[in-house]
Short mmCIF file of C-alpha atoms and ligand atoms in Angstrom, two decimals:
data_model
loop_
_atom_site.label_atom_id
_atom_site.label_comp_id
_atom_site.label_asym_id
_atom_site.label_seq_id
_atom_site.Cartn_x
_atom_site.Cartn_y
_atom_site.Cartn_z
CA UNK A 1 115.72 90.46 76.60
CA UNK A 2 118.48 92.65 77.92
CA UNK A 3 118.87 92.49 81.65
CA UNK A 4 118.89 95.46 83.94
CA UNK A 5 122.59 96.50 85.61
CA UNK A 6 122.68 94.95 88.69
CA UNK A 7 122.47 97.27 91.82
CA UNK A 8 125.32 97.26 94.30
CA UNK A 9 124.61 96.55 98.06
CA UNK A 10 124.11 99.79 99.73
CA UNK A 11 127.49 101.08 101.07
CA UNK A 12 126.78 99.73 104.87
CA UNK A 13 128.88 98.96 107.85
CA UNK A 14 127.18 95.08 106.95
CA UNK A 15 128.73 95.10 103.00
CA UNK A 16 132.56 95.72 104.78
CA UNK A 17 132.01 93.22 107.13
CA UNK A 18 129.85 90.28 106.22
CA UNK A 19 130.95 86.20 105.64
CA UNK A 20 131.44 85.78 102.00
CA UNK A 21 128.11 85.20 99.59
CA UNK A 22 127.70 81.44 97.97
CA UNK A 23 127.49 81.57 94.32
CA UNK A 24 124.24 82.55 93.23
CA UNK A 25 124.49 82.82 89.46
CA UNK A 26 121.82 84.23 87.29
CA UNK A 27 119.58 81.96 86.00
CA UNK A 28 120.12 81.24 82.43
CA UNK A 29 117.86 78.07 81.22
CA UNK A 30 114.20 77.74 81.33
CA UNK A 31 113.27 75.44 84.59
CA UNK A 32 110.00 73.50 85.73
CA UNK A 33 109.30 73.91 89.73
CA UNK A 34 107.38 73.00 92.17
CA UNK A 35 107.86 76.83 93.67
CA UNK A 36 109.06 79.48 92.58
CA UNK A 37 110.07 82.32 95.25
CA UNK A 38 110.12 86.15 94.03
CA UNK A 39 112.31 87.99 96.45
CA UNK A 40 115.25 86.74 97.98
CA UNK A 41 115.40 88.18 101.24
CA UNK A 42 115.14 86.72 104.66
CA UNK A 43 111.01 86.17 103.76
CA UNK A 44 111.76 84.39 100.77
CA UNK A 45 115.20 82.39 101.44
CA UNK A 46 113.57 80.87 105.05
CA UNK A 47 110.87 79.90 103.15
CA UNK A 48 112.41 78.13 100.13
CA UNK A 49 114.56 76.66 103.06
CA UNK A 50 111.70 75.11 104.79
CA UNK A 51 110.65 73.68 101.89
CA UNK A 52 113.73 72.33 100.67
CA UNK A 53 114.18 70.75 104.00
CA UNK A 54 110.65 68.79 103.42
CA UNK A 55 111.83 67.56 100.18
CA UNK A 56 109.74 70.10 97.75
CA UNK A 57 111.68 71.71 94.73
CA UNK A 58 111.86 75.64 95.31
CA UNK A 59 113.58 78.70 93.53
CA UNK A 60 114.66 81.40 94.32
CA UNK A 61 114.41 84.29 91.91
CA UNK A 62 116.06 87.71 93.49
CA UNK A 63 116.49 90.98 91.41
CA UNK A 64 119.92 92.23 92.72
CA UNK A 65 121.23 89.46 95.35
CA UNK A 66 120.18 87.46 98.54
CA UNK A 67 120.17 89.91 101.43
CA UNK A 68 119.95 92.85 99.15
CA UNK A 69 117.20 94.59 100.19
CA UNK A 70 115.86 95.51 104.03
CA UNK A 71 117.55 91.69 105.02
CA UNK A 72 120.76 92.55 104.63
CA UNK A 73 120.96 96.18 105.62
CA UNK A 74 118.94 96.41 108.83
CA UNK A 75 118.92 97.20 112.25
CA UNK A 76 119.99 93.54 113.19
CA UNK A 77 117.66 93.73 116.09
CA UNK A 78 115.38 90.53 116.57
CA UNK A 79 112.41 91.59 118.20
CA UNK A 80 109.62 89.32 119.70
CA UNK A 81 106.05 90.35 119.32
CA UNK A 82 104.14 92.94 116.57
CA UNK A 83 103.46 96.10 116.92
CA UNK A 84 100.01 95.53 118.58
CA UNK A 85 99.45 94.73 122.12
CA UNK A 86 98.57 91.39 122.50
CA UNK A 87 94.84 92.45 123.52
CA UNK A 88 94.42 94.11 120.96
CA UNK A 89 95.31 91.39 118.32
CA UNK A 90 93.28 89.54 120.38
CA UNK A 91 90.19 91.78 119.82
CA UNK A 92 90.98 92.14 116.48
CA UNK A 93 91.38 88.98 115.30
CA UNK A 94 89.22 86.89 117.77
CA UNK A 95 90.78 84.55 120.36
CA UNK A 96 91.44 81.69 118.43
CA UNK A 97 93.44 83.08 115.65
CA UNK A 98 94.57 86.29 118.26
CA UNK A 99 95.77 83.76 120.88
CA UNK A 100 97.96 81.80 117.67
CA UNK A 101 99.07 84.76 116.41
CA UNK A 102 100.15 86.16 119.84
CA UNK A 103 102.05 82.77 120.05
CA UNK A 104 103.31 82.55 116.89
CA UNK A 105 104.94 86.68 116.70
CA UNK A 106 105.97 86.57 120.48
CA UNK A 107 108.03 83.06 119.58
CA UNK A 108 109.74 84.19 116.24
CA UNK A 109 113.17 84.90 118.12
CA UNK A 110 113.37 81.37 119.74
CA UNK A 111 113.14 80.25 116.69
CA UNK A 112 114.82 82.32 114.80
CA UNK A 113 118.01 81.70 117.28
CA UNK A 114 117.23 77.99 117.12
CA UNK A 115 117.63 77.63 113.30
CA UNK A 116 120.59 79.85 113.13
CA UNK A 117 122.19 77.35 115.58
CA UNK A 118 120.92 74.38 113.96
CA UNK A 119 122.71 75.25 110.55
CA UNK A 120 125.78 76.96 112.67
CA UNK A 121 124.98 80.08 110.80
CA UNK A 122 128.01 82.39 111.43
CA UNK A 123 125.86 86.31 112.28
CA UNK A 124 127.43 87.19 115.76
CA UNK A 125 123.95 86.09 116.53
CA UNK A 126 122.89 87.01 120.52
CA UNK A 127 120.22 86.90 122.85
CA UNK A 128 120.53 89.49 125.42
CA UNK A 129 117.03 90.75 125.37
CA UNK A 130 115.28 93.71 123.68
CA UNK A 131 114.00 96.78 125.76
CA UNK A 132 110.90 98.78 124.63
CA UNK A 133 112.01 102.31 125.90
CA UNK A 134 109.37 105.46 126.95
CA UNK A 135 111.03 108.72 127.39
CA UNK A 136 107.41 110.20 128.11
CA UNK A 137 104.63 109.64 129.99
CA UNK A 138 102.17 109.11 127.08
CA UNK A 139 104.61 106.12 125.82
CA UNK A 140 105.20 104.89 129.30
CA UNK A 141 101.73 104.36 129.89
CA UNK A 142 101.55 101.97 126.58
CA UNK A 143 104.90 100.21 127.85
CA UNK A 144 103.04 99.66 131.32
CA UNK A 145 99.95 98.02 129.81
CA UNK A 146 101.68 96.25 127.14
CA UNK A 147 104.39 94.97 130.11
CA UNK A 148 101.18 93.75 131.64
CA UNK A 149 99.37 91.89 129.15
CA UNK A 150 102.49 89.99 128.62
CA UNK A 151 103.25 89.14 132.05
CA UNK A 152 99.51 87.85 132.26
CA UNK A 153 100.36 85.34 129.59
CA UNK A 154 103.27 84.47 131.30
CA UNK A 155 106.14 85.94 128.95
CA UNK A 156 109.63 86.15 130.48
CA UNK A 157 109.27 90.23 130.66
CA UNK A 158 110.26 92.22 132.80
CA UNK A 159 109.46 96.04 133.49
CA UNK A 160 111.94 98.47 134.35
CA UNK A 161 112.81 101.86 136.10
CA UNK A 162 114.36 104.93 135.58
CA UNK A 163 117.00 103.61 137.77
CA UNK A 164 117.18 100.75 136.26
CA UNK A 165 117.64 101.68 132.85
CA UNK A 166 119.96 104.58 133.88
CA UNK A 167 122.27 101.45 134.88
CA UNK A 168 121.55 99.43 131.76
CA UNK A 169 121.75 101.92 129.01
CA UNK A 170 123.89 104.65 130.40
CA UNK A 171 121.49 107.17 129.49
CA UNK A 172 119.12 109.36 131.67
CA UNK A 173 116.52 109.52 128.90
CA UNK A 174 113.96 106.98 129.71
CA UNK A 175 111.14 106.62 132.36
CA UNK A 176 111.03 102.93 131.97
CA UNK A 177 111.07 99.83 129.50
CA UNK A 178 109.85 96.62 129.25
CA UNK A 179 112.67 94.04 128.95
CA UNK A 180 112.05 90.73 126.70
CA UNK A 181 114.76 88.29 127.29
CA UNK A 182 113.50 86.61 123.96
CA UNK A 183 115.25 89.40 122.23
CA UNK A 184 118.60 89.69 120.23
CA UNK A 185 120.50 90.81 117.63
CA UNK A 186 122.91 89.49 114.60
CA UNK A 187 124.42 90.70 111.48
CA UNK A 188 122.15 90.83 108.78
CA UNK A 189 123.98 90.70 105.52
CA UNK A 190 126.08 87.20 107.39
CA UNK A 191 122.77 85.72 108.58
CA UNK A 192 121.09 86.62 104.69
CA UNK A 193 124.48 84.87 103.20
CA UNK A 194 124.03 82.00 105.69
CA UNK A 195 120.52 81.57 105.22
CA UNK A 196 120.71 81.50 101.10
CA UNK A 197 123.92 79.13 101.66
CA UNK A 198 121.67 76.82 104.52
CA UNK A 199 118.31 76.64 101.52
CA UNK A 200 121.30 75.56 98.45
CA UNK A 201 122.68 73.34 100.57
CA UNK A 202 118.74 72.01 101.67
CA UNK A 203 118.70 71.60 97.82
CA UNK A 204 116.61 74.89 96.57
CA UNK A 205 118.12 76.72 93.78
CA UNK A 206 118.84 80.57 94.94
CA UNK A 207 119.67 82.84 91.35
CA UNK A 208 120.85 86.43 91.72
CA UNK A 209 120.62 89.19 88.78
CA UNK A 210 117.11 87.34 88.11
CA UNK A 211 114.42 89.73 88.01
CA UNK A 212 111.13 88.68 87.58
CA UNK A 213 109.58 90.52 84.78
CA UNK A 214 106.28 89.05 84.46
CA UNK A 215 103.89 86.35 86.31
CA UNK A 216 100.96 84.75 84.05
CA UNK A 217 98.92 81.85 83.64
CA UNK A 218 100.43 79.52 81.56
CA UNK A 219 97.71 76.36 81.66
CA UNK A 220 97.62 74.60 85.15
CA UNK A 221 101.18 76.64 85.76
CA UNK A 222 102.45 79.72 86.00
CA UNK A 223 104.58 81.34 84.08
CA UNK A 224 107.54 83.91 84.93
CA UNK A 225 109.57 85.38 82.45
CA UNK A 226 112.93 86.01 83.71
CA UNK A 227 115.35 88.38 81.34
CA UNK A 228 117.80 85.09 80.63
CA UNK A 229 115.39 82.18 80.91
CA UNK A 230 110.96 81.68 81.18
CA UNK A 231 110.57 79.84 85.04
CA UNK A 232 107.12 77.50 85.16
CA UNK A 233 105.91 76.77 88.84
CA UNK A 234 103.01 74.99 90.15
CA UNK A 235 102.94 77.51 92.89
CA UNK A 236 104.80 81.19 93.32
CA UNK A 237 104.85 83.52 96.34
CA UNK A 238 105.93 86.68 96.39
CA UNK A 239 108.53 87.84 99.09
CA UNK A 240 109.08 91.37 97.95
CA UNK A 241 108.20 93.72 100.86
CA UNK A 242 109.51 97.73 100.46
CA UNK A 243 110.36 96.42 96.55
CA UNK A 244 107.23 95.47 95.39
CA UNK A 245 106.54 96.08 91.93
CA UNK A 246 103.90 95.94 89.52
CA UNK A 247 104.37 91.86 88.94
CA UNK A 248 100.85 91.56 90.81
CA UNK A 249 97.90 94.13 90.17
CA UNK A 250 97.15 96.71 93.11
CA UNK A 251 99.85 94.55 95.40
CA UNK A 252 102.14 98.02 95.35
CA UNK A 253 99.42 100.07 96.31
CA UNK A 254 99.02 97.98 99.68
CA UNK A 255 101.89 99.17 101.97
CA UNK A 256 103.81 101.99 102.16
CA UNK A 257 107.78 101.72 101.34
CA UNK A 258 109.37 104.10 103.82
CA UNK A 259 113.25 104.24 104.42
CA UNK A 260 114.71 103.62 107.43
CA UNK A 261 118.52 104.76 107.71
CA UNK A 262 121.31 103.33 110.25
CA UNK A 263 124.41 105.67 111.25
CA UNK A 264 127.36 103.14 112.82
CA UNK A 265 130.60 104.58 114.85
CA UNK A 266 133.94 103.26 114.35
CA UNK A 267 134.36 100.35 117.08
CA UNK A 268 134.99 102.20 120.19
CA UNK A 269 137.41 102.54 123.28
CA UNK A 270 136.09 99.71 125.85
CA UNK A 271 135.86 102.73 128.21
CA UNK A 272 132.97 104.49 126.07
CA UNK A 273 131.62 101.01 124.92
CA UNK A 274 131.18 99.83 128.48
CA UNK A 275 129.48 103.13 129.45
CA UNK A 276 126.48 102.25 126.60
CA UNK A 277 123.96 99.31 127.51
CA UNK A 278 126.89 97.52 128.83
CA UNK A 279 125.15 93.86 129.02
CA UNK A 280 124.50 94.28 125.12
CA UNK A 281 120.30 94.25 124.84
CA UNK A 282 118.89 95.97 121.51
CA UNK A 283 116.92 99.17 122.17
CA UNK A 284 113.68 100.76 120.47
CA UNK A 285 112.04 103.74 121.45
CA UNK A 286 108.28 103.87 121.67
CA UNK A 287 107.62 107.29 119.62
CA UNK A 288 106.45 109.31 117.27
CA UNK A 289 109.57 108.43 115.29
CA UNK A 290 110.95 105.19 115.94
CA UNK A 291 114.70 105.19 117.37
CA UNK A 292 116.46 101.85 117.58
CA UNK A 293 120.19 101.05 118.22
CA UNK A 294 122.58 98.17 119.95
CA UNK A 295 126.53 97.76 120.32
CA UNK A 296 127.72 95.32 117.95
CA UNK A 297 130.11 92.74 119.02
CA UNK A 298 133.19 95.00 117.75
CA UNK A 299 132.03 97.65 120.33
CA UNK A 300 130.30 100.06 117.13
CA UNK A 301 127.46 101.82 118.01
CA UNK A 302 124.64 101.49 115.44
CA UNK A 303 122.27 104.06 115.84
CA UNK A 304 118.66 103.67 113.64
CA UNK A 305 115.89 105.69 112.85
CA UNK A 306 113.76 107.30 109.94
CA UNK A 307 116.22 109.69 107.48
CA UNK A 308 115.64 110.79 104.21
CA UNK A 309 113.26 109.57 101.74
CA UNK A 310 116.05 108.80 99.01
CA UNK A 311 118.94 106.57 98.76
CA UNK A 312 121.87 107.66 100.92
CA UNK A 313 125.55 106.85 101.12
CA UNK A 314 127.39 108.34 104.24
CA UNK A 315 127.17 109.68 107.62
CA UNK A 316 126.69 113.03 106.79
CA UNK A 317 123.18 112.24 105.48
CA UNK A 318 121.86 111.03 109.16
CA UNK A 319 123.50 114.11 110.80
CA UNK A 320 120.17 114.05 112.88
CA UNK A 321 120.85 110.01 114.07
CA UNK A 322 124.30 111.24 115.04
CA UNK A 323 123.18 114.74 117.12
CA UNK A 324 120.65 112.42 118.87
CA UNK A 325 123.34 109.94 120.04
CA UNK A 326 125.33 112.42 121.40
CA UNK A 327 122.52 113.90 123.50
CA UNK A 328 122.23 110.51 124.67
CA UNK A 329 125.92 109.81 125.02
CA UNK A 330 128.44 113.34 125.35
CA UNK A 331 131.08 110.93 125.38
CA UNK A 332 130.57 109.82 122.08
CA UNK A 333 131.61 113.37 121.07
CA UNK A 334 134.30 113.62 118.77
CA UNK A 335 133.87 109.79 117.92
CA UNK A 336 134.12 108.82 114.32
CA UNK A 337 131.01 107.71 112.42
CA UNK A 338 132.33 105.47 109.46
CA UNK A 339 128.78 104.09 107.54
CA UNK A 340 125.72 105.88 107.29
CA UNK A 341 122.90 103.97 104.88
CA UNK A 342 119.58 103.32 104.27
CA UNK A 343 117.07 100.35 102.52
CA UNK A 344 113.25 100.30 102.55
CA UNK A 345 111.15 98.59 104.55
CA UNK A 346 107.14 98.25 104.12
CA UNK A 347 104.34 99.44 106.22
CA UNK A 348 101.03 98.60 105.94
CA UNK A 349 97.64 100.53 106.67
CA UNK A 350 96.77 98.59 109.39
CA UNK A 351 100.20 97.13 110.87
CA UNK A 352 99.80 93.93 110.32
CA UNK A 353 101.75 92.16 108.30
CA UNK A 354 100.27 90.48 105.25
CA UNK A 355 99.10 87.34 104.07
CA UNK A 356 97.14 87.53 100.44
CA UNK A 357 96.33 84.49 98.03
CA UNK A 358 94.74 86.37 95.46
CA UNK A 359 94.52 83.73 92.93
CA UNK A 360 94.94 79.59 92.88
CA UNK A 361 98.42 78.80 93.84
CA UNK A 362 99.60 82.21 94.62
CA UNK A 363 101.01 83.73 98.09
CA UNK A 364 101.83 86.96 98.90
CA UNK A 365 103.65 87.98 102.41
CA UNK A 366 105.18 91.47 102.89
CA UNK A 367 104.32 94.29 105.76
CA UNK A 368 106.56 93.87 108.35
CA UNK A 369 106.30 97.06 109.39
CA UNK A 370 109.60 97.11 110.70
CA UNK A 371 109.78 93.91 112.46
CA UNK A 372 110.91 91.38 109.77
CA UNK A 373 114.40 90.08 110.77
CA UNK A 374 112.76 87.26 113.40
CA UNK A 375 109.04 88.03 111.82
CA UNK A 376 110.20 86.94 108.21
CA UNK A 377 112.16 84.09 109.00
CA UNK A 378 109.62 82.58 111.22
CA UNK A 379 106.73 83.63 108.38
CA UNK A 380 108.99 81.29 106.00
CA UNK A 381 108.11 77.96 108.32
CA UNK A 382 104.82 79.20 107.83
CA UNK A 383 104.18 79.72 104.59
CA UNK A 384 106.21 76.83 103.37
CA UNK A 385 103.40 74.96 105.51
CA UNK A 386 101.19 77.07 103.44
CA UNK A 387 102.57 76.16 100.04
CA UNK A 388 102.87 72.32 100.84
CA UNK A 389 98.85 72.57 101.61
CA UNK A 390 97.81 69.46 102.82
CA UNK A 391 96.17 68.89 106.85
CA UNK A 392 99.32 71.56 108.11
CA UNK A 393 97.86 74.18 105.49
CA UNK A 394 96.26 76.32 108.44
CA UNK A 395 99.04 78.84 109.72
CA UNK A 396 98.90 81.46 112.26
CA UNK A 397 98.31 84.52 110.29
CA UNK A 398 95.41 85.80 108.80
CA UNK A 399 94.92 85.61 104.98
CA UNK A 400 93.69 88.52 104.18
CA UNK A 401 92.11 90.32 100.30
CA UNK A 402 94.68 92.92 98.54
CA UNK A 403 93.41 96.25 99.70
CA UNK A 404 95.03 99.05 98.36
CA UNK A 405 95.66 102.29 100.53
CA UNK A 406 93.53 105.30 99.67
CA UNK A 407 95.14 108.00 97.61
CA UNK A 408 98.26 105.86 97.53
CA UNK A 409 99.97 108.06 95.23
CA UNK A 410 100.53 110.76 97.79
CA UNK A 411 102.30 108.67 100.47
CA UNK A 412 105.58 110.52 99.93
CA UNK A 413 104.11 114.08 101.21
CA UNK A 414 102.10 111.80 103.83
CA UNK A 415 105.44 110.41 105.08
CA UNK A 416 107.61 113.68 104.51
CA UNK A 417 105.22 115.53 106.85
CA UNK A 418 104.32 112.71 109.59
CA UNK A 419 108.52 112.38 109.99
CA UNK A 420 108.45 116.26 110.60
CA UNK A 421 105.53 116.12 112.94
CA UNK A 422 106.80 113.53 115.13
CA UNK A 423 110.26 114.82 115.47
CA UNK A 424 108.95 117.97 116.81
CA UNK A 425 106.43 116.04 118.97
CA UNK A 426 109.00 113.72 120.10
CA UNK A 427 111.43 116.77 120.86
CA UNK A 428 108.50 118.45 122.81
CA UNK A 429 108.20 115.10 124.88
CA UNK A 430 103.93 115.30 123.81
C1 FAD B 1 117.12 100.27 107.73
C2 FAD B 1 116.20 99.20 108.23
C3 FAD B 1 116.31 98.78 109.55
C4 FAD B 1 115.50 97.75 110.03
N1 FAD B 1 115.73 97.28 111.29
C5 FAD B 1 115.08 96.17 111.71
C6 FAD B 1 115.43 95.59 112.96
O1 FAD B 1 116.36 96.00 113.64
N2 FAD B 1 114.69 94.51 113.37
C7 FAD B 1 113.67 93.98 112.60
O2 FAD B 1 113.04 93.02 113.03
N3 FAD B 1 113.37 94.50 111.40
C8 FAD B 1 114.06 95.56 110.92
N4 FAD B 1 113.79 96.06 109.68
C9 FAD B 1 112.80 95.36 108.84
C10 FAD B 1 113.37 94.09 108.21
O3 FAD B 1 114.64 94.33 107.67
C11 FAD B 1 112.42 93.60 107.11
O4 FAD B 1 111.12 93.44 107.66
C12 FAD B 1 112.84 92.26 106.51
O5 FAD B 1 114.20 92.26 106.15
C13 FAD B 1 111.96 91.98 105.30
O6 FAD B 1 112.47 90.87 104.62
P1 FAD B 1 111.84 90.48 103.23
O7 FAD B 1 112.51 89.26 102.76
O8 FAD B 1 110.36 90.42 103.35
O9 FAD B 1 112.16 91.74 102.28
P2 FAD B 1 113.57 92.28 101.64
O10 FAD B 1 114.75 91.84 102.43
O11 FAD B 1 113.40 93.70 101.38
O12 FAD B 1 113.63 91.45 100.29
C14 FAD B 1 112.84 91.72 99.16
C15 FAD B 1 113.67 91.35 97.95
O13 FAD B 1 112.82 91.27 96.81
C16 FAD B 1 113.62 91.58 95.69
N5 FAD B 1 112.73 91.88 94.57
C17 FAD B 1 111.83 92.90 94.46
N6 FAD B 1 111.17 92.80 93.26
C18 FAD B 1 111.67 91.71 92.64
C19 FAD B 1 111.38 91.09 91.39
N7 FAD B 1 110.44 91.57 90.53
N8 FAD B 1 112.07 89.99 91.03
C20 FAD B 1 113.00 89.45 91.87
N9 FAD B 1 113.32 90.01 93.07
C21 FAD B 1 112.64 91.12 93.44
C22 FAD B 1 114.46 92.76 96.16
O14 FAD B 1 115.64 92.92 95.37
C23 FAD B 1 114.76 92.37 97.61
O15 FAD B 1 116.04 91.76 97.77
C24 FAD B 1 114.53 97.13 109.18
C25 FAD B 1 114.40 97.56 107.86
C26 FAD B 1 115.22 98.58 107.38
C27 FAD B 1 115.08 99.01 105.95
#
C-alpha cells in the first residue's frame, strides 16, 4: 500500500525554534508488541514512556511526526486543574473518585515539571504560576468561588485584585484572578522532541510517517495495518485527540475538533517586555471565548485564542488575536508579529476528558478540552498503569462508554456561530 505524503509541521513560532527531532523512521517490518500506541503526541509518547520505564515493550505509531499535532503547536501553558470546579467534579463524580480526580488534575504540573527535570528535558520549561483572569462580573463571580473551593482544600492559590493584577499584567482589563503557583509554561514542539527522545531512550520504539490504517482482531491480538508493515499488539490505545479518525466506530463522533490559533510578536524591546506580566505567569481568560497568552523566555508575546475553522499560515489570519493585544497593550503598536498558526484540539460534550475501553485490551483517552499539555502527560502515568493491569489497574479517571454527540455532523455551524456569539458577548462585557 502506497503511503500518504507526509504533512509538514504547521508553520509556527515552535517549528523555527525547537531542539532538533531524534530519528523516528517509518516503520517498515511487521513487529509483535506488547502495546501498540496510535498517536504520537504528548498523550501517547508519556505513556509509551511510562511503560518503557517499567520494562513493557511499547510502540509508537504517529501519522505525520511526534509533536505534530495540538503537542507541538500549543499554547505552552501548563495549567493545573480541569475545567470544572472542584465541587462540582465532586458532585459529579462522587467523593471518592471526585476527591482522586481533584488530586490527580490539580497535581499534573508538579509532575509534569518533575519528569521534565528528571530526564533534563531541554523546553525553557517554568513555573511562575498561571492566573485565571475575569474581566466581568459574571466571570469574577466563578473565579471567586472556584478561588474558594481551592483554598478550602488547601491549594497554594491565591486571589487577586484589580490592583493587583494591574501590577502583574500591565493591563487594566481584569477585575481579579486567581493565581496557582502550580502553573507554568514550556515550549511545546522541544518538550514533544524531548519526550519521544526520553520513551526511545526508555526503550519504546517511536515511528513517524506510520499511519494506522486499520485496527482488527487478529486471534488473542490485534492487528494494525500500517501502509509499510502489519503491527500485532496484545493491547493498543488510542492517543489521537482533535485527529481522530474512523480507526474505532463512533470514537469521531465523541468530541468536537475545534481550532485554536496562536499569533507570536517578534521578541521585544526589554522596555515593552517588562511592561507585560513582568514576573512571567501564563494567563487565561474566563469567557465566552477563551483568551490565553504568556512572554516566552526570548521576550515574544504569544497571544492565543479561537480563529478560523481551517488551517492557517500567518499573522494576518488572527488579525482579531493581534487588535485584542493591542487594546490590552498600545505599546505593542507598531510591533512586528512574525508566526500566526493554528492545530486542533478536542472538546468533549461534557468537558471531561475521556477514558473509553470499548473492547478487551483496548484504551481510548482524548478530550482535553484544552488542557492537555500537563493533563496528557500526567494521563500517560495513568494509563500506562492502566495497560500494565494488575493490583495498580484502578486510575483516577473515570472510564466511561463511547457516546457520540447528537447531530454530530453539524458541529462546524455549531462552532462557527457559538465563536460569533461569544465575541460579541465578550465585547459587551455580558
Ligand atoms: C492552538 C492550541 C493551543 C493550546 N494551548 C494549550 C495550552 O496552552 N495549555 C494546555 O494545557 N493545553 C493547550 N492545548 C491543548 C493541548 O495541546 C492538547 O490537549 C494536547 O496536546 C493533546 O495531546 P494528545 O497527545 O492527546 O493529542 P495530539 O498532540 O493532537 O496528538 C494526536 C496525534 O495523533 C496522530 N494521529 C491521528 N490519527 C492517527 C492515525 N490513524 N495513525 C497514527 N497517528 C495518528 C496525529 O498525527 C497527532 O500527532 C492547546 C491546543 C491547541 C490546538
Amino acid at each position: 500500500m502506497n503511503a500518504p505524503a507526509r504533512l509538514p509541521l504547521p508553520p509556527s513560532l515552535y517549528a523555527d525554534t525547537a531542539v532538533a527531532a531524534a530519528a523516528t523512521p517509518p516503520l517498515d517490518a511487521d513487529k509483535n508488541v506488547s502495546v501498540a500506541i496510535i498517536g504520537g503526541g504528548f498523550t501517547g509518547l508519556s505513556t509509551a514512556l511510562h511503560l518503557a520505564e517499567q520494562g513493557v515493550g511499547a510502540l509508537v505509531l504517529e501519522a505525520q511526526e511526534p509533536g505534530w499535532g495540538a503537542s507541538g503547536n500549543n499554547g505552552g501553558q501548563t495549567n493545573p486543574g480541569l475545567k470544572h470546579d472542584p465541587d462540582q467534579i465532586e458532585a459529579d463524580f462522587g467523593p471518592d473518585l471526585g476527591r482522586r480526580m481533584i488530586d490527580f488534575c490539580y497535581g499534573t504540573t508538579n509532575f509534569t515539571h518533575g519528569l521534565i527535570r528528571r530526564y533534563q528535558i531541554p523546553c525553557e520549561a517554568r513555573q511562575n504560576g498561571t492566573l485565571r483572569a475575569a474581566y466581568n462580573e459574571a466571570s469574577a463571580a466563578a473565579i471567586d468561588k472556584t478561588a474558594q473551593q481551592c483554598i478550602r482544600r488547601g491549594m497554594p492559590v491565591k486571589l487577586l485584585n484589580r490592583d493587583e493584577l494591574r501590577e502583574m499584567t500591565g493591563t487594566d482589563r481584569y477585575l481579579c484572578a486567581m493565581l496557582d503557583t502550580r502553573g507554568g509554561d514550556l515550549h511545546p514542539l522541544s518538550y514533544a522532541r524531548g519526550l519521544a527522545r526520553a520513551a526511545i531512550s526508555a526503550g519504546a520504539g517511536v515511528h513517524g510517517e506510520t499511519p494506522a490504517l486499520s485496527l482488527r482482531r487478529d486471534g488473542s491480538r490485534w492487528r494494525i495495518e500500517t501502509p509499510r508493515a502489519v503491527v500485532h499488539a496484545e493491547k493498543v490505545l488510542l492517543a489521537t485527540n482533535g485527529f481522530t479518525d474512523d480507526l474505532w466506530p463512533a470514537l469521531r463522533r465523541t468530541i468536537v475538533p475545534v481550532f485554536s490559533s496562536i499569533a507570536a510578536t517578534a521578541p521585544l524591546s526589554d522596555e515593552v517586555a517588562r511592561s507585560i506580566m513582568p514576573t512571567r505567569p501564563v494567563l487565561y481568560e474566563s469567557g465566552h471565548i477563551t483568551v490565553y497568552y504568556r512572554i516566552d523566555q526570548q521576550g515574544r508575546l504569544l497571544m492565543g485564542g479561537r480563529g478560523p475553522m481551517r488551517w492557517i499560515s500567518s499573522p494576518s489570519d488572527v488579525a482579531y488575536l493581534i487588535r485584542y493585544a493591542e487594546r490590552l497593550w498600545p505599546q505593542l503598536k507598531g510591533v512586528s508579529w512574525t508566526h500566526g498558526w493554528n492545530s486542533r484540539l478536542a472538546i468533549t460534550k461534557d468537558h471531561y476528558p475521556h477514558v473509553h475501553e470499548p473492547a478487551e485490551n483496548i484504551l481510548i483517552s482524548l478530550g482535553c478540552n484544552g488542557r492537555g499539555v500537563a493533563l496528557s502527560t500526567a494521563m500517560g502515568a495513568q494509563l500506562a498503569r492502566r495497560l500494565i493491569g494488575g493490583a495498580n489497574a484502578e486510575i483516577d479517571m473515570p472510564i466511561t462508554g463511547i457516546k457520540p454527540i447528537p447531530m454530530h455532523a453539524f458541529w462546524p455551524v455549531g462552532v462557527t456561530s457559538a465563536v460569533i456569539a461569544g465575541r460579541v458577548r465578550d465585547r459587551l462585557g455580558i
